[in-house]
Amino acid sequence: MQQFISDLKAAGIGEIKTNERLAPYTTWKIGGPADILIVPNSKEQAAGAIRFLHERGVPWTVIGRGSNLLVRDKGIRGVVIKLGPTLDTLRFEGTTVYAGASYSFIKLSVLAAKEGLTGLEFASGIPGSVGGAVYMNAGAHGSDVSRILKQAEVILDTGELVVMQAEDLKYAYRHSILHTLPGIVTEAVFELQAGDRNEIAGAMAAYRDRRLRTQPLQLACAGSVFRNPEGGYAAKLIEEAGLKGKRVGGAEISTLHANFIVNTGDASAEDVLTLIGEVQEIVLNKYNVRLVPEVLVMGER
């Protein structure tokens, strides 16, 4: 292991940390350690890291801002890659927006609004990175990334840097081809439309006010836990089943929004997973609806 770490450091592919606890890197504040955490500070370093690991057959995982992620208590074996701050970039060219993978999706929506560009209002409450949003086809309020993405720059698992058009990503509800074709998004290009600044600001303010009233934003959580079933809402089913406030250890179904599980202070990943399973079982038995989690679960059981 020491020789491997020495070789990593010699490769000049960014900051290297060992046995790094991942809880601080997730919005749930839950998760065991990564054997090795690499923080590349450029797309070139990221591509170099992937090539290095590919040549040696070492498994790797990428994380963004950790807003839709549950890391298991035993952590993640192999290498975890987290893109560094130099990929926190943004530029506007007319109605076209170029955003680095590390850029905040919420901040992007706010600055697009200030530019008088419409299409990103839905992103004003999605606390992830641009790269994560592209990967997950993040969405809200009847819209999602697939409606505005033009193309994305992606490092494939061989280390090759390619440009994928929106149609290449095979978007579906909270899904892209990147779920089965390992890769790291380094930049996204969005095509927006010119709009009225006041109307855009009004829509975003309404979304913000609704979030503050209905979501437990003051507690550690990961956003919506379950996908909405076809023709319905997961939160409605969970609430009608009387599950608001249900707890397992330090994990609790929010009393404010039934599709949020909050960390009350000392929740483990096992607490969250047990609570997810109990919710699924109760809703299935009560309504014959199988709820599917939309959060990503990573790590060793």
CSV table of C-alpha atoms in Angstrom, one decimal:
chain,number,residue,atom,x,y,z
A,1,MET,CA,0.0,0.0,0.0
A,2,GLN,CA,2.8,2.4,0.9
A,3,GLN,CA,4.5,1.9,-2.5
A,4,PHE,CA,1.2,2.5,-4.2
A,5,ILE,CA,0.6,5.7,-2.3
A,6,SER,CA,4.2,6.8,-3.1
A,7,ASP,CA,3.5,6.1,-6.8
A,8,LEU,CA,0.3,8.1,-6.6
A,9,LYS,CA,2.0,11.1,-5.1
A,10,ALA,CA,4.8,10.9,-7.7
A,11,ALA,CA,2.3,10.9,-10.5
A,12,GLY,CA,1.4,14.5,-9.7
A,13,ILE,CA,-2.4,14.0,-9.9
A,14,GLY,CA,-3.5,16.2,-7.0
A,15,GLU,CA,-3.8,16.0,-3.2
A,16,ILE,CA,-3.7,12.5,-1.7
A,17,LYS,CA,-5.3,11.6,1.6
A,18,THR,CA,-5.4,8.2,3.2
A,19,ASN,CA,-8.0,6.6,5.5
A,20,GLU,CA,-10.1,9.8,5.0
A,21,ARG,CA,-13.5,9.9,6.8
A,22,LEU,CA,-16.1,10.8,4.2
A,23,ALA,CA,-18.9,12.0,6.5
A,24,PRO,CA,-17.8,15.6,6.3
A,25,TYR,CA,-18.0,15.4,2.5
A,26,THR,CA,-21.7,14.5,2.5
A,27,THR,CA,-24.7,16.6,3.4
A,28,TRP,CA,-26.1,13.7,5.5
A,29,LYS,CA,-22.8,13.9,7.6
A,30,ILE,CA,-22.7,10.1,7.5
A,31,GLY,CA,-20.0,7.7,6.2
A,32,GLY,CA,-16.9,5.7,7.0
A,33,PRO,CA,-13.4,6.3,5.5
A,34,ALA,CA,-12.1,6.1,2.0
A,35,ASP,CA,-8.9,4.0,1.7
A,36,ILE,CA,-7.5,6.8,-0.5
A,37,LEU,CA,-9.0,10.2,-1.4
A,38,ILE,CA,-7.6,12.0,-4.4
A,39,VAL,CA,-8.5,15.7,-5.0
A,40,PRO,CA,-7.3,16.6,-8.5
A,41,ASN,CA,-7.0,20.3,-9.2
A,42,SER,CA,-7.5,20.3,-12.9
A,43,LYS,CA,-9.2,18.1,-15.5
A,44,GLU,CA,-5.8,17.0,-16.7
A,45,GLN,CA,-4.9,15.8,-13.2
A,46,ALA,CA,-8.3,14.0,-13.0
A,47,ALA,CA,-7.7,12.3,-16.3
A,48,GLY,CA,-4.2,11.4,-15.2
A,49,ALA,CA,-5.6,9.9,-12.0
A,50,ILE,CA,-8.1,7.8,-13.9
A,51,ARG,CA,-5.4,6.5,-16.3
A,52,PHE,CA,-3.1,5.6,-13.4
A,53,LEU,CA,-5.9,3.7,-11.7
A,54,HIS,CA,-7.1,2.0,-14.9
A,55,GLU,CA,-3.6,0.8,-15.8
A,56,ARG,CA,-3.3,-0.8,-12.3
A,57,GLY,CA,-6.9,-2.2,-12.2
A,58,VAL,CA,-7.7,-0.2,-9.0
A,59,PRO,CA,-11.4,0.5,-8.4
A,60,TRP,CA,-12.4,4.2,-8.0
A,61,THR,CA,-15.5,6.2,-7.1
A,62,VAL,CA,-16.2,9.8,-7.7
A,63,ILE,CA,-18.1,12.1,-5.3
A,64,GLY,CA,-19.3,15.7,-5.8
A,65,ARG,CA,-20.9,17.8,-3.1
A,66,GLY,CA,-22.3,14.7,-1.5
A,67,SER,CA,-25.9,16.0,-1.5
A,68,ASN,CA,-27.5,12.8,-2.9
A,69,LEU,CA,-25.2,10.3,-1.3
A,70,LEU,CA,-25.1,7.8,1.5
A,71,VAL,CA,-21.7,6.3,2.3
A,72,ARG,CA,-21.9,3.1,4.3
A,73,ASP,CA,-20.4,3.0,7.8
A,74,LYS,CA,-17.4,0.8,6.8
A,75,GLY,CA,-16.5,3.4,4.1
A,76,ILE,CA,-15.3,2.9,0.5
A,77,ARG,CA,-12.6,0.6,-0.5
A,78,GLY,CA,-10.1,1.6,-3.2
A,79,VAL,CA,-9.9,5.2,-4.3
A,80,VAL,CA,-12.4,8.0,-4.0
A,81,ILE,CA,-12.0,11.0,-6.3
A,82,LYS,CA,-13.3,14.5,-5.5
A,83,LEU,CA,-12.8,17.2,-8.0
A,84,GLY,CA,-10.9,20.2,-6.6
A,85,PRO,CA,-11.9,23.9,-6.6
A,86,THR,CA,-10.2,24.8,-9.9
A,87,LEU,CA,-13.1,23.1,-11.6
A,88,ASP,CA,-15.5,25.6,-9.9
A,89,THR,CA,-15.7,27.7,-13.1
A,90,LEU,CA,-18.5,29.6,-14.9
A,91,ARG,CA,-18.8,31.7,-18.0
A,92,PHE,CA,-21.8,33.0,-20.0
A,93,GLU,CA,-21.7,33.4,-23.8
A,94,GLY,CA,-25.1,34.8,-24.7
A,95,THR,CA,-27.7,32.2,-23.8
A,96,THR,CA,-25.0,29.5,-23.5
A,97,VAL,CA,-23.6,28.7,-20.1
A,98,TYR,CA,-20.3,26.8,-19.5
A,99,ALA,CA,-20.0,25.5,-15.9
A,100,GLY,CA,-17.3,23.4,-14.3
A,101,ALA,CA,-18.3,20.2,-12.6
A,102,SER,CA,-17.5,21.5,-9.1
A,103,TYR,CA,-19.7,24.6,-9.5
A,104,SER,CA,-22.7,24.9,-7.1
A,105,PHE,CA,-25.9,24.1,-9.0
A,106,ILE,CA,-27.8,26.6,-6.8
A,107,LYS,CA,-25.3,29.4,-7.3
A,108,LEU,CA,-25.4,28.7,-11.1
A,109,SER,CA,-29.2,29.2,-11.1
A,110,VAL,CA,-28.9,32.4,-9.2
A,111,LEU,CA,-26.3,33.9,-11.5
A,112,ALA,CA,-28.2,32.8,-14.6
A,113,ALA,CA,-31.3,34.6,-13.2
A,114,LYS,CA,-29.2,37.8,-12.8
A,115,GLU,CA,-28.1,37.4,-16.4
A,116,GLY,CA,-31.8,37.4,-17.4
A,117,LEU,CA,-31.6,33.8,-18.5
A,118,THR,CA,-34.5,31.4,-17.9
A,119,GLY,CA,-34.4,27.6,-17.7
A,120,LEU,CA,-32.5,27.0,-14.5
A,121,GLU,CA,-35.1,28.2,-12.0
A,122,PHE,CA,-35.8,24.6,-11.0
A,123,ALA,CA,-32.1,24.3,-9.8
A,124,SER,CA,-32.5,27.0,-7.1
A,125,GLY,CA,-33.1,24.4,-4.4
A,126,ILE,CA,-30.9,21.5,-5.5
A,127,PRO,CA,-27.8,21.6,-3.3
A,128,GLY,CA,-25.3,19.7,-5.4
A,129,SER,CA,-22.6,20.3,-7.9
A,130,VAL,CA,-23.1,20.7,-11.7
A,131,GLY,CA,-21.3,17.4,-12.3
A,132,GLY,CA,-23.6,15.6,-9.9
A,133,ALA,CA,-26.7,17.3,-11.5
A,134,VAL,CA,-25.6,16.1,-14.9
A,135,TYR,CA,-24.9,12.6,-13.6
A,136,MET,CA,-28.3,12.3,-11.9
A,137,ASN,CA,-30.4,14.3,-14.3
A,138,ALA,CA,-31.3,16.4,-11.3
A,139,GLY,CA,-34.7,18.1,-11.4
A,140,ALA,CA,-37.6,19.7,-9.6
A,141,HIS,CA,-40.8,21.7,-10.3
A,142,GLY,CA,-41.5,19.8,-13.5
A,143,SER,CA,-38.1,20.4,-15.2
A,144,ASP,CA,-34.7,18.7,-15.1
A,145,VAL,CA,-31.1,18.8,-16.6
A,146,SER,CA,-32.1,16.9,-19.7
A,147,ARG,CA,-34.2,19.9,-20.9
A,148,ILE,CA,-31.4,22.4,-20.9
A,149,LEU,CA,-28.1,20.4,-21.3
A,150,LYS,CA,-26.4,20.8,-24.6
A,151,GLN,CA,-23.3,18.7,-24.0
A,152,ALA,CA,-20.9,17.5,-21.2
A,153,GLU,CA,-17.2,16.9,-21.1
A,154,VAL,CA,-16.5,13.6,-19.5
A,155,ILE,CA,-13.4,11.6,-18.5
A,156,LEU,CA,-14.1,7.9,-19.3
A,157,ASP,CA,-12.8,5.1,-17.1
A,158,THR,CA,-9.8,4.8,-19.4
A,159,GLY,CA,-8.8,8.4,-18.7
A,160,GLU,CA,-9.9,9.6,-22.2
A,161,LEU,CA,-11.5,13.0,-22.2
A,162,VAL,CA,-14.6,13.1,-24.5
A,163,VAL,CA,-17.5,15.4,-25.2
A,164,MET,CA,-20.9,13.8,-24.9
A,165,GLN,CA,-24.0,15.4,-26.4
A,166,ALA,CA,-27.2,15.4,-24.4
A,167,GLU,CA,-28.7,12.6,-26.4
A,168,ASP,CA,-25.6,10.5,-25.7
A,169,LEU,CA,-26.4,10.6,-22.0
A,170,LYS,CA,-29.6,8.6,-22.5
A,171,TYR,CA,-31.5,10.6,-19.9
A,172,ALA,CA,-34.4,9.2,-17.9
A,173,TYR,CA,-35.9,10.1,-14.6
A,174,ARG,CA,-33.0,10.8,-12.2
A,175,HIS,CA,-30.8,8.6,-14.5
A,176,SER,CA,-28.1,8.9,-17.1
A,177,ILE,CA,-25.9,6.5,-19.0
A,178,LEU,CA,-23.1,7.5,-16.6
A,179,HIS,CA,-24.7,5.2,-14.0
A,180,THR,CA,-23.5,2.2,-16.1
A,181,LEU,CA,-20.7,3.9,-18.1
A,182,PRO,CA,-18.2,5.0,-15.4
A,183,GLY,CA,-17.0,8.5,-16.0
A,184,ILE,CA,-16.4,11.9,-14.4
A,185,VAL,CA,-18.1,15.0,-15.7
A,186,THR,CA,-15.7,17.9,-15.8
A,187,GLU,CA,-17.8,20.6,-17.5
A,188,ALA,CA,-21.4,21.1,-18.7
A,189,VAL,CA,-22.7,23.3,-21.4
A,190,PHE,CA,-26.3,24.5,-20.9
A,191,GLU,CA,-28.5,26.2,-23.5
A,192,LEU,CA,-30.9,28.7,-21.8
A,193,GLN,CA,-33.3,31.3,-23.1
A,194,ALA,CA,-33.5,35.1,-22.6
A,195,GLY,CA,-36.3,35.9,-20.1
A,196,ASP,CA,-37.7,38.6,-17.9
A,197,ARG,CA,-35.5,39.1,-14.9
A,198,ASN,CA,-38.5,40.0,-12.6
A,199,GLU,CA,-40.4,36.9,-13.7
A,200,ILE,CA,-37.4,34.7,-13.2
A,201,ALA,CA,-36.7,36.2,-9.8
A,202,GLY,CA,-40.4,35.9,-8.8
A,203,ALA,CA,-40.5,32.2,-9.7
A,204,MET,CA,-37.2,31.5,-7.8
A,205,ALA,CA,-38.5,33.4,-4.7
A,206,ALA,CA,-41.7,31.4,-4.7
A,207,TYR,CA,-39.7,28.1,-4.9
A,208,ARG,CA,-37.4,29.3,-2.1
A,209,ASP,CA,-40.3,30.3,0.2
A,210,ARG,CA,-41.9,26.9,-0.4
A,211,ARG,CA,-38.7,25.1,0.5
A,212,LEU,CA,-38.3,27.0,3.7
A,213,ARG,CA,-41.8,26.2,4.7
A,214,THR,CA,-41.8,22.5,3.7
A,215,GLN,CA,-38.2,21.1,3.9
A,216,PRO,CA,-36.0,20.5,7.0
A,217,LEU,CA,-33.1,22.5,5.6
A,218,GLN,CA,-31.7,23.2,9.1
A,219,LEU,CA,-30.9,19.5,9.6
A,220,ALA,CA,-28.4,17.2,7.9
A,221,CYS,CA,-30.2,15.5,5.1
A,222,ALA,CA,-29.8,14.5,1.5
A,223,GLY,CA,-32.9,15.8,-0.2
A,224,SER,CA,-35.7,13.5,-1.3
A,225,VAL,CA,-34.9,9.9,-0.5
A,226,PHE,CA,-37.4,8.2,-2.8
A,227,ARG,CA,-38.3,8.7,-6.4
A,228,ASN,CA,-41.9,9.7,-7.0
A,229,PRO,CA,-43.9,6.7,-8.2
A,230,GLU,CA,-45.7,7.2,-11.5
A,231,GLY,CA,-48.8,9.3,-11.1
A,232,GLY,CA,-48.1,10.1,-7.4
A,233,TYR,CA,-45.8,11.4,-4.7
A,234,ALA,CA,-43.6,9.5,-2.4
A,235,ALA,CA,-44.0,12.0,0.4
A,236,LYS,CA,-47.8,11.8,0.3
A,237,LEU,CA,-47.8,8.0,0.6
A,238,ILE,CA,-45.3,8.1,3.5
A,239,GLU,CA,-47.2,10.7,5.3
A,240,GLU,CA,-50.6,9.0,4.8
A,241,ALA,CA,-49.0,5.8,6.2
A,242,GLY,CA,-48.4,7.7,9.4
A,243,LEU,CA,-44.6,7.6,9.2
A,244,LYS,CA,-43.6,11.2,9.8
A,245,GLY,CA,-41.3,11.2,12.9
A,246,LYS,CA,-40.5,7.5,12.7
A,247,ARG,CA,-37.0,6.9,13.9
A,248,VAL,CA,-34.3,4.3,13.7
A,249,GLY,CA,-31.3,5.3,15.9
A,250,GLY,CA,-30.3,8.8,14.9
A,251,ALA,CA,-32.2,8.7,11.6
A,252,GLU,CA,-35.7,10.2,11.5
A,253,ILE,CA,-38.4,10.7,8.8
A,254,SER,CA,-38.8,14.5,8.8
A,255,THR,CA,-41.9,15.8,10.5
A,256,LEU,CA,-41.8,18.6,8.0
A,257,HIS,CA,-41.4,16.6,4.7
A,258,ALA,CA,-42.1,12.9,4.7
A,259,ASN,CA,-39.7,12.2,1.8
A,260,PHE,CA,-36.7,13.5,3.8
A,261,ILE,CA,-34.7,11.5,6.3
A,262,VAL,CA,-32.8,13.7,8.7
A,263,ASN,CA,-29.7,13.0,10.8
A,264,THR,CA,-30.7,14.1,14.2
A,265,GLY,CA,-27.0,14.1,15.3
A,266,ASP,CA,-25.6,10.6,15.5
A,267,ALA,CA,-27.2,8.6,12.7
A,268,SER,CA,-25.3,5.8,11.1
A,269,ALA,CA,-25.7,4.7,7.5
A,270,GLU,CA,-27.2,1.5,8.9
A,271,ASP,CA,-29.8,3.6,10.7
A,272,VAL,CA,-30.8,5.3,7.4
A,273,LEU,CA,-30.8,2.1,5.4
A,274,THR,CA,-33.0,0.3,8.0
A,275,LEU,CA,-35.4,3.2,8.0
A,276,ILE,CA,-35.5,3.2,4.2
A,277,GLY,CA,-36.3,-0.5,4.2
A,278,GLU,CA,-39.1,-0.2,6.8
A,279,VAL,CA,-40.7,2.7,4.9
A,280,GLN,CA,-40.6,0.6,1.7
A,281,GLU,CA,-42.2,-2.4,3.4
A,282,ILE,CA,-45.0,-0.4,5.1
A,283,VAL,CA,-45.9,1.5,1.9
A,284,LEU,CA,-45.8,-1.7,-0.2
A,285,ASN,CA,-48.1,-3.5,2.2
A,286,LYS,CA,-50.5,-0.6,2.6
A,287,TYR,CA,-50.7,0.8,-0.9
A,288,ASN,CA,-49.0,-1.9,-3.1
A,289,VAL,CA,-46.5,0.7,-4.3
A,290,ARG,CA,-42.8,-0.1,-4.3
A,291,LEU,CA,-40.8,3.0,-3.4
A,292,VAL,CA,-37.4,3.2,-5.1
A,293,PRO,CA,-34.7,5.2,-3.5
A,294,GLU,CA,-33.1,8.0,-5.6
A,295,VAL,CA,-30.1,8.5,-3.2
A,296,LEU,CA,-26.8,6.8,-4.2
A,297,VAL,CA,-25.6,4.3,-1.7
A,298,MET,CA,-21.8,3.6,-1.8
A,299,GLY,CA,-19.4,1.6,0.3
A,300,GLU,CA,-18.7,-1.6,2.0
A,301,ARG,CA,-21.5,-3.5,3.8
